[in-house]
Amino acid sequence: MVQSTDLSQGRRAAATAPVAAVETFTGNRGLQLEERLIFEYAHADRSGVDLPEPPKVKDRLGGLRRRGAIGLPGLAEPQVVQHYTRLSQKNYAIDSGLYPLGSCTMKHNPRLNERMARLPGFGDVHPLQPQSTVQGAIELIGALAGWLTTLTGMPAVAMSPAAGAHGEMCGMMAIAAALAASGEGHRKTVLVPESAHGTNPATAAALGFSVKPIAATADGRVDVAALKAALGSDVAAIMLTNPNTCGLFERDIREVADAVRAAGAYFYCDGANYNAIVGRVRPGDLGIDCMHINLHKTFSTPHGGGGPGSGPVVLSARLAPYAPRPWVVRDDAGWRLAEEDGAAGDDQALGRLKAFHGQMGMFVRALAYMLSHGADGLRQVAEDAVLNANYVMARLKAELTPAFDGPCMHECLFDDDFLKDTGISTLDFAKAMIDEGYHPMTMYFPLVVHGAMLIEPTETQSKHALDEFCDTMLHLARKAKSGTAAEAFKAAPLLAPRRRLDETLAARKPILRWRPTNQGPGDGPLKQAAE
Ligand SMILES: *Cc1c(COP(=O)(O)O)cnc(C)c1O
């Protein structure tokens, strides 16, 4: 029996035979069931419902009648329920345990928010209902907009963008429209610091700008001298994240804002890391022109698994006229989603960014989060998030190598220096974490740090949970440095449903479509044809 000595909370190393070596007839591991594609369970002639044979009617489809089988999987209801339940159990989630992804705040979604989102007046409304029948829902959008402009100290907000990246597009389109309106459409360069999230350069490029990277200094901040040297009459904007993706506050942000404005350009701030400063710093005071807010990060609406985000964009006075429609208005007739040209300048608005008005369910959750925390509670969110990250950094510093000196904001960044000469990479280390029951942190990002490991614990983890995590990380780091563990690290994960996948092949040659080999009634389970 192996017994671990450094897990202070009394967790024991697995006292079993080498589990990975156990092979089963079914492929199942204990009650962890192996899952196949739904098509592979299905029979084309099976159905979850009994329907009477339809009466014979004259075929009016002309030549359009389907000739082959439709190819949908036929299953009974319990099989469908079991399939999706098993799949959901493979999905590691914030509700399962610590989820330390850096730069992508993954925090607890309070259940109160869910209850509010399911209130019939919010959950059952339809975007095409007459506005007079959804006054409360529109008022809620207005109230949330009010919180966002107050918290950020910005005069206007566009509510409809569906995610952070969509918000970036909204903000950069507003900048492009403002430049065009002032006869400065020739400004086609966007400055992006090297540590930026990939969506920043991607947004700029997608809108036809050319991207010029700006170097970072040795202490992980934007190089202001390099930035000033790059500012010229061709520059449309800078896209800067603050706190940046190294988890550091950009100390020179006022100087950056002044220089950008003096050069006739706009300042886009990526607000994905707003969780670190909400209630403490008003971005409007920093001189920015627009910033997206990921409601699904800072304001706890659920995300991951692809679904739905919400990325409202706050705008400065000089960009507000270029905000997309609709905007919330209150007049004598009540609350209204205005789409018409009206007040000075707003006929320049971009038009709609998406169908309807934004992610209503996310709006409800975000406002519930704000109201339940209050202004002081939101400030404490930021303080506790920063405290937790610094606690993790202070403990892990004993064995891991921080990328930069000094305290961090809401996330702490390590490089792979501590793994030097061990033959173990950041990837191997992350895979070993999976065997220990931890979802890995963000790896190899930001790119400015070699073998980066970016950890964001968030404010919703207890000290107990952080200590267990740190104990595990320290244990793994010591094991890695022992000089005898390289093979074990290379073999990890041993306890996951799958070992290491060929990620390159999956990215380069994805098999996106399931093709049956046969579909005739009674042919038995459908088979996937070789691609
Ligand atoms: C998450 C994130 C984004 C993109 O936001 P989405 O809502 O995922 O589109 C942009 N920048 C940074 C720094 C982020 O962390």
XYZ file of C-alpha atoms and ligand atoms in Angstrom:
546
model
C 0.000 0.000 0.000
C 1.267 3.419 -0.916
C 0.488 6.171 1.500
C 0.912 9.793 0.678
C 2.356 11.949 3.396
C 1.869 15.394 1.963
C -1.884 15.516 1.592
C -2.597 17.336 4.780
C -6.342 16.877 4.426
C -6.001 13.130 4.771
C -6.645 12.088 1.217
C -4.864 8.822 0.549
C -3.076 7.610 -2.499
C -5.109 4.919 -4.220
C -4.485 1.700 -2.335
C -5.409 -0.622 -5.144
C -3.818 -2.704 -7.848
C -2.703 -0.642 -10.829
C -6.167 0.357 -11.951
C -5.146 1.294 -15.434
C -4.106 -2.279 -16.100
C -7.577 -3.659 -15.427
C -9.313 -4.534 -18.659
C -13.002 -5.303 -18.805
C -15.054 -7.244 -21.329
C -17.519 -4.369 -21.796
C -15.077 -1.499 -21.812
C -16.926 -0.148 -18.761
C -14.895 0.711 -15.685
C -16.913 -0.045 -12.631
C -20.035 2.022 -12.944
C -18.304 4.426 -15.306
C -19.966 3.280 -18.491
C -18.310 3.370 -21.847
C -20.392 5.428 -24.223
C -20.899 4.910 -27.932
C -22.499 7.251 -30.448
C -26.278 7.345 -30.231
C -26.432 6.014 -33.793
C -24.626 2.890 -32.705
C -27.389 2.007 -30.225
C -30.117 2.794 -32.662
C -32.240 0.722 -34.987
C -33.752 2.520 -37.934
C -37.081 0.758 -37.396
C -37.343 1.478 -33.682
C -39.272 4.380 -32.235
C -39.987 5.905 -28.846
C -43.662 6.335 -29.680
C -46.432 4.132 -31.026
C -48.295 5.790 -33.850
C -51.155 4.259 -35.807
C -50.452 3.447 -39.392
C -51.266 6.662 -41.319
C -54.241 6.477 -43.682
C -53.368 6.122 -47.323
C -53.478 9.494 -49.027
C -52.701 10.479 -52.537
C -49.050 11.342 -52.951
C -48.886 15.033 -53.775
C -45.116 15.362 -53.472
C -44.498 14.977 -57.144
C -41.046 13.574 -57.592
C -39.873 14.880 -54.230
C -40.557 11.867 -52.045
C -37.499 10.766 -50.073
C -36.054 7.577 -51.494
C -33.529 6.483 -48.885
C -34.047 6.076 -45.182
C -33.896 9.320 -43.205
C -31.032 8.021 -41.065
C -32.214 9.264 -37.686
C -31.425 7.035 -34.733
C -34.467 5.163 -33.475
C -34.504 4.508 -29.736
C -36.948 4.101 -26.877
C -37.195 6.933 -24.365
C -35.214 5.248 -21.558
C -32.316 4.596 -23.925
C -32.243 8.244 -24.928
C -32.305 9.361 -21.298
C -29.517 6.948 -20.391
C -27.374 7.989 -23.333
C -27.474 11.667 -22.467
C -27.134 11.065 -18.739
C -23.997 9.003 -19.336
C -22.622 11.679 -21.627
C -23.318 14.366 -19.025
C -21.382 12.342 -16.473
C -18.326 12.534 -18.704
C -18.594 16.288 -18.703
C -16.357 17.758 -16.028
C -18.082 20.876 -14.786
C -17.826 23.696 -12.310
C -20.448 21.766 -10.358
C -18.069 18.777 -10.136
C -15.023 20.437 -8.650
C -12.340 23.084 -8.944
C -12.009 24.428 -12.466
C -8.843 26.523 -12.503
C -8.906 27.818 -16.093
C -6.970 31.063 -16.283
C -8.345 34.060 -18.183
C -11.741 32.449 -18.403
C -13.407 32.971 -15.041
C -15.207 29.724 -14.229
C -17.105 30.278 -11.037
C -20.087 28.931 -9.201
C -23.438 29.796 -10.758
C -25.700 30.510 -7.782
C -28.940 28.519 -7.974
C -30.914 31.623 -7.091
C -30.080 32.904 -10.575
C -31.533 29.755 -12.086
C -34.765 30.165 -10.147
C -35.113 33.728 -11.343
C -34.433 32.783 -14.971
C -37.229 30.219 -14.798
C -39.880 32.655 -13.580
C -42.594 32.457 -16.248
C -42.428 36.207 -16.913
C -38.825 35.732 -18.033
C -38.595 32.096 -19.060
C -41.751 31.912 -21.136
C -41.662 35.194 -23.044
C -41.116 35.265 -26.781
C -39.011 37.910 -28.498
C -41.762 38.597 -31.015
C -44.414 39.290 -28.347
C -45.840 42.831 -28.420
C -43.619 44.942 -26.204
C -46.595 46.032 -24.123
C -46.875 42.428 -22.883
C -43.205 42.099 -21.826
C -42.693 45.364 -19.957
C -41.048 43.646 -16.999
C -38.538 41.833 -19.194
C -37.570 45.037 -21.011
C -37.301 46.866 -17.695
C -34.928 44.128 -16.541
C -32.694 44.706 -19.579
C -32.754 48.422 -18.724
C -31.900 47.757 -15.070
C -28.990 45.507 -16.009
C -27.750 48.121 -18.472
C -27.883 50.632 -15.605
C -25.763 48.412 -13.353
C -23.226 47.874 -16.130
C -22.821 51.559 -16.944
C -22.636 52.464 -13.241
C -20.078 49.770 -12.391
C -17.893 50.653 -15.361
C -18.378 54.430 -15.265
C -19.286 54.449 -18.957
C -22.208 56.387 -20.479
C -23.663 53.743 -22.814
C -23.937 50.010 -23.266
C -24.910 47.738 -26.160
C -26.678 44.727 -24.703
C -27.131 42.391 -27.639
C -23.679 40.832 -28.292
C -23.865 37.114 -27.624
C -20.376 36.512 -26.189
C -17.066 38.185 -25.499
C -15.803 37.680 -29.031
C -19.089 39.011 -30.417
C -18.700 42.029 -28.120
C -15.229 42.608 -29.533
C -16.750 42.607 -32.987
C -19.449 45.043 -31.865
C -16.924 47.422 -30.310
C -14.537 47.293 -33.235
C -17.405 47.823 -35.700
C -18.433 50.898 -33.709
C -14.838 52.141 -33.896
C -14.737 51.509 -37.649
C -18.051 53.377 -38.056
C -16.810 56.312 -35.969
C -13.607 56.511 -38.005
C -15.541 56.371 -41.273
C -17.889 59.127 -40.055
C -14.968 61.416 -39.271
C -13.287 60.765 -42.617
C -10.573 58.632 -41.016
C -11.477 55.373 -42.682
C -7.887 55.004 -43.856
C -6.842 54.024 -40.325
C -6.470 50.290 -40.796
C -3.963 49.142 -38.169
C -4.931 47.676 -34.820
C -2.261 47.325 -32.131
C -2.482 44.147 -30.061
C -0.083 43.274 -27.233
C 1.627 39.904 -27.555
C -0.122 38.519 -24.495
C -3.602 39.088 -25.978
C -6.309 36.463 -26.142
C -6.566 35.052 -29.668
C -9.984 36.590 -30.183
C -8.470 40.110 -30.218
C -6.318 39.779 -33.337
C -8.945 37.497 -34.887
C -11.645 40.153 -34.452
C -9.468 42.886 -35.885
C -8.461 40.744 -38.860
C -12.028 39.599 -39.510
C -13.090 43.240 -39.797
C -10.376 43.987 -42.331
C -7.831 45.620 -40.034
C -4.215 44.591 -40.064
C -2.792 43.555 -36.721
C 0.487 44.867 -35.346
C 1.769 43.060 -32.255
C 3.212 45.107 -29.390
C 5.954 43.574 -27.270
C 5.684 42.912 -23.556
C 8.180 44.110 -20.976
C 10.148 41.761 -18.747
C 7.557 42.276 -16.018
C 4.676 41.078 -18.200
C 3.075 44.415 -19.084
C 2.650 46.165 -22.399
C 5.803 47.966 -23.485
C 4.607 51.581 -23.485
C 7.623 52.849 -25.416
C 7.036 50.255 -28.149
C 3.349 51.157 -28.164
C 4.041 54.872 -28.549
C 6.497 54.167 -31.344
C 3.805 52.185 -33.183
C 1.139 54.891 -32.904
C 0.674 56.768 -36.141
C -1.905 58.129 -38.538
C -2.624 54.579 -39.760
C -3.659 53.289 -36.338
C -7.370 52.770 -35.711
C -7.253 51.306 -32.237
C -5.453 49.353 -29.593
C -7.008 46.227 -28.113
C -5.686 45.763 -24.599
C -6.789 43.384 -21.860
C -6.765 44.678 -18.305
C -5.947 42.954 -16.028
C -3.955 41.311 -18.778
C -3.734 37.619 -19.560
C -0.591 37.307 -17.437
C -2.868 38.134 -14.498
C -1.258 41.556 -14.053
C -2.771 45.009 -13.837
C -1.544 47.288 -16.610
C -0.064 50.003 -14.402
C 0.475 52.402 -17.285
C -3.041 52.176 -18.623
C -3.774 55.913 -18.219
C -0.635 56.773 -20.114
C -1.624 54.278 -22.807
C -5.115 55.789 -23.042
C -3.780 59.341 -23.341
C -1.258 58.380 -26.002
C -3.834 56.456 -28.021
C -6.322 59.317 -27.892
C -3.680 61.919 -28.754
C -2.815 59.850 -31.823
C -6.445 59.964 -32.981
C -7.064 56.284 -32.286
C -9.559 54.422 -30.080
C -8.961 52.286 -27.026
C -10.693 48.893 -26.984
C -10.361 47.176 -23.617
C -10.946 43.439 -23.425
C -12.979 43.116 -20.237
C -12.946 39.336 -19.893
C -10.867 39.716 -16.728
C -13.239 42.245 -15.192
C -13.847 39.812 -12.325
C -10.556 40.988 -10.821
C -11.563 44.639 -10.569
C -15.366 44.799 -10.517
C -16.498 47.251 -7.852
C -12.904 48.441 -7.349
C -11.962 50.111 -10.615
C -14.242 51.869 -13.090
C -12.867 51.256 -16.596
C -14.378 54.594 -17.622
C -11.882 56.298 -15.304
C -9.028 54.628 -17.174
C -9.802 56.409 -20.436
C -11.037 53.501 -22.484
C -13.559 53.825 -25.327
C -15.243 50.471 -25.198
C -15.066 47.209 -23.358
C -16.990 43.973 -23.548
C -18.136 42.342 -20.354
C -18.531 38.584 -20.331
C -21.654 38.176 -18.204
C -20.866 34.466 -18.251
C -17.550 35.121 -16.534
C -17.780 38.067 -14.157
C -21.479 37.811 -13.420
C -21.625 34.055 -13.052
C -24.059 33.075 -15.760
C -23.206 29.513 -16.764
C -20.802 28.794 -19.584
C -18.715 26.023 -20.951
C -20.126 23.391 -23.211
C -20.763 26.101 -25.728
C -23.750 27.668 -24.449
C -25.076 30.764 -24.400
C -22.744 33.534 -23.427
C -23.515 37.210 -23.273
C -21.104 40.018 -24.008
C -22.575 43.508 -23.523
C -20.240 46.317 -24.601
C -19.918 49.565 -22.661
C -19.133 52.580 -24.823
C -17.656 56.035 -24.307
C -19.601 59.147 -25.303
C -17.735 59.399 -28.578
C -18.651 55.828 -29.567
C -22.182 55.712 -28.138
C -23.833 57.045 -31.339
C -22.465 54.024 -33.198
C -23.931 51.401 -30.883
C -26.018 48.685 -32.512
C -29.784 48.610 -32.208
C -31.925 48.077 -30.266
C -31.539 50.172 -27.122
C -33.808 50.308 -24.136
C -35.858 53.478 -23.766
C -38.350 54.535 -21.162
C -40.914 57.151 -22.158
C -44.542 58.022 -21.398
C -45.757 54.843 -23.031
C -43.511 52.685 -20.825
C -40.456 50.579 -21.617
C -39.472 50.126 -25.214
C -36.746 48.531 -27.336
C -36.016 51.385 -29.683
C -34.820 50.722 -33.191
C -35.615 53.960 -34.956
C -33.297 56.812 -35.849
C -33.784 59.550 -33.387
C -31.590 61.488 -31.026
C -28.647 63.275 -32.528
C -26.277 60.959 -34.272
C -27.904 57.636 -33.547
C -28.962 57.293 -37.157
C -25.344 56.223 -37.572
C -25.992 53.130 -35.495
C -24.766 49.825 -36.831
C -28.141 48.222 -37.129
C -28.732 44.885 -35.507
C -25.889 42.584 -34.479
C -28.111 39.575 -34.029
C -31.706 38.520 -34.231
C -33.749 39.831 -31.305
C -32.338 41.645 -28.305
C -29.669 39.611 -26.565
C -29.502 36.617 -24.251
C -32.511 37.152 -22.019
C -31.791 34.214 -19.719
C -28.265 35.485 -19.127
C -29.561 38.978 -18.417
C -31.856 37.633 -15.722
C -29.079 35.579 -14.130
C -26.574 38.434 -14.217
C -28.981 40.905 -12.642
C -29.944 38.352 -9.980
C -26.233 37.970 -9.222
C -25.737 41.723 -8.950
C -28.795 42.298 -6.770
C -27.968 39.413 -4.451
C -24.380 40.651 -3.994
C -25.060 44.367 -3.909
C -22.377 46.909 -4.705
C -20.307 45.972 -1.659
C -20.638 42.274 -2.422
C -19.408 42.755 -5.982
C -16.381 44.594 -4.687
C -15.721 41.670 -2.352
C -15.948 39.296 -5.309
C -12.970 41.051 -6.870
C -11.055 41.224 -3.602
C -11.557 37.547 -2.798
C -10.710 36.459 -6.347
C -7.412 38.332 -6.120
C -6.737 37.068 -2.600
C -7.325 33.450 -3.644
C -5.014 33.714 -6.640
C -2.277 35.237 -4.528
C -2.735 32.524 -1.911
C -2.285 29.825 -4.569
C 0.730 31.653 -5.967
C 2.316 32.032 -2.523
C 1.917 28.337 -1.755
C 2.953 26.980 -5.151
C 6.013 29.211 -5.304
C 7.690 26.660 -3.039
C 8.005 24.197 -5.940
C 6.759 25.872 -9.136
C 8.298 28.881 -10.862
C 6.143 32.031 -11.106
C 6.522 33.713 -14.477
C 6.811 37.184 -12.941
C 7.822 38.638 -9.599
C 5.341 40.309 -7.321
C 1.670 39.866 -6.553
C -0.881 38.953 -9.214
C -4.497 39.855 -9.790
C -7.149 37.123 -10.130
C -4.917 34.516 -11.766
C -1.369 33.360 -11.189
C 1.003 32.421 -13.947
C 3.842 29.903 -13.825
C 6.359 28.905 -16.465
C 7.923 25.475 -16.980
C 11.305 26.381 -15.540
C 10.726 24.091 -12.564
C 10.441 21.155 -14.996
C 13.785 21.910 -16.633
C 15.863 18.759 -17.233
C 13.108 16.495 -15.886
C 11.982 15.361 -19.346
C 8.465 16.346 -18.267
C 6.500 19.022 -20.088
C 3.647 21.296 -19.079
C 1.357 18.953 -21.013
C 2.573 15.887 -19.079
C 2.076 17.738 -15.824
C -1.462 18.686 -16.791
C -2.305 15.091 -17.738
C -1.061 13.892 -14.348
C -3.421 16.401 -12.710
C -6.341 14.660 -14.400
C -5.462 11.382 -12.688
C -5.495 13.262 -9.387
C -9.017 14.529 -10.090
C -8.187 18.061 -11.160
C -9.158 19.710 -14.389
C -5.902 21.227 -15.675
C -5.331 24.941 -15.621
C -4.888 26.859 -18.873
C -1.714 25.623 -20.553
C 0.690 27.240 -23.005
C -1.215 30.519 -22.815
C -0.311 33.343 -22.744
C 2.295 32.670 -25.413
C 4.752 35.169 -23.933
C 5.612 32.674 -21.172
C 7.389 29.382 -21.884
C 5.246 26.348 -21.073
C 2.719 28.590 -19.334
C 0.413 27.334 -16.594
C -2.263 29.910 -15.834
C -4.357 29.260 -12.728
C -7.510 31.154 -11.809
C -9.103 29.755 -8.666
C -11.907 32.380 -8.463
C -13.497 33.698 -5.293
C -15.900 30.817 -4.921
C -13.332 28.249 -3.783
C -12.860 27.750 -0.051
C -9.460 27.803 1.627
C -9.890 24.081 2.228
C -10.404 23.425 -1.492
C -7.451 25.639 -2.411
C -5.229 23.821 0.091
C -6.131 20.425 -1.324
C -5.390 21.706 -4.807
C -2.073 23.240 -3.739
C -1.070 20.051 -1.839
C -1.682 18.069 -5.008
C 0.225 20.501 -7.217
C 3.186 20.557 -4.811
C 3.158 16.771 -4.637
C 3.202 16.494 -8.430
C 5.959 19.095 -8.735
C 8.160 17.258 -6.212
C 7.464 13.976 -7.959
C 8.371 15.539 -11.311
C 11.648 16.826 -9.942
C 12.553 13.523 -8.261
C 14.189 12.382 -11.485
C 12.439 9.015 -11.509
C 8.936 9.916 -12.617
C 9.262 10.979 -16.248
C 7.740 7.750 -17.553
C 4.803 7.950 -15.174
C 4.080 11.506 -16.251
C 4.367 10.587 -19.921
C 1.827 7.780 -19.412
C -0.794 9.962 -17.734
C -3.739 10.091 -17.657
C -4.264 6.479 -16.697
C -7.626 6.901 -15.010
C -9.489 8.960 -17.578
C -11.951 7.312 -19.992
C -9.427 8.022 -22.748
C -5.657 8.374 -22.529
C -3.993 10.881 -24.837
C -5.790 11.724 -28.000
C -4.084 12.727 -31.191
C -5.126 16.344 -30.964
C -3.289 17.339 -34.128
C -5.045 14.684 -36.159
C -8.372 15.650 -34.587
C -7.816 19.280 -35.566
C -6.454 18.578 -39.038
C -8.718 15.728 -40.080
C -11.853 15.965 -38.023
C -14.538 13.398 -38.716
C -17.562 15.591 -38.411
C -20.151 13.372 -39.978
C -21.344 9.941 -39.032
C -22.102 7.806 -42.052
C -24.065 4.603 -41.761
C -23.073 1.512 -43.678
C -26.656 0.244 -43.803
C -30.021 1.588 -42.839
C -32.578 -0.958 -43.862
C -35.277 -1.907 -41.359
C -34.185 -4.750 -39.143
C -30.547 -4.449 -40.125
C -29.562 -4.196 -36.494
C -27.458 -1.491 -34.912
C -26.246 0.995 -37.437
C -22.561 0.921 -38.198
C -20.256 3.765 -38.978
C -18.693 3.426 -42.379
C -14.954 3.881 -42.567
C -14.181 7.379 -43.767
C -12.990 34.553 -22.674
C -12.156 35.613 -23.265
C -12.517 36.222 -24.482
C -13.652 35.738 -25.362
O -14.882 35.685 -24.732
P -16.009 34.634 -25.219
O -17.188 34.985 -24.390
O -15.452 33.283 -24.948
O -16.237 34.854 -26.671
C -11.758 37.274 -24.927
N -10.671 37.691 -24.245
C -10.284 37.117 -23.082
C -9.085 37.649 -22.351
C -11.003 36.051 -22.562
O -10.612 35.470 -21.426
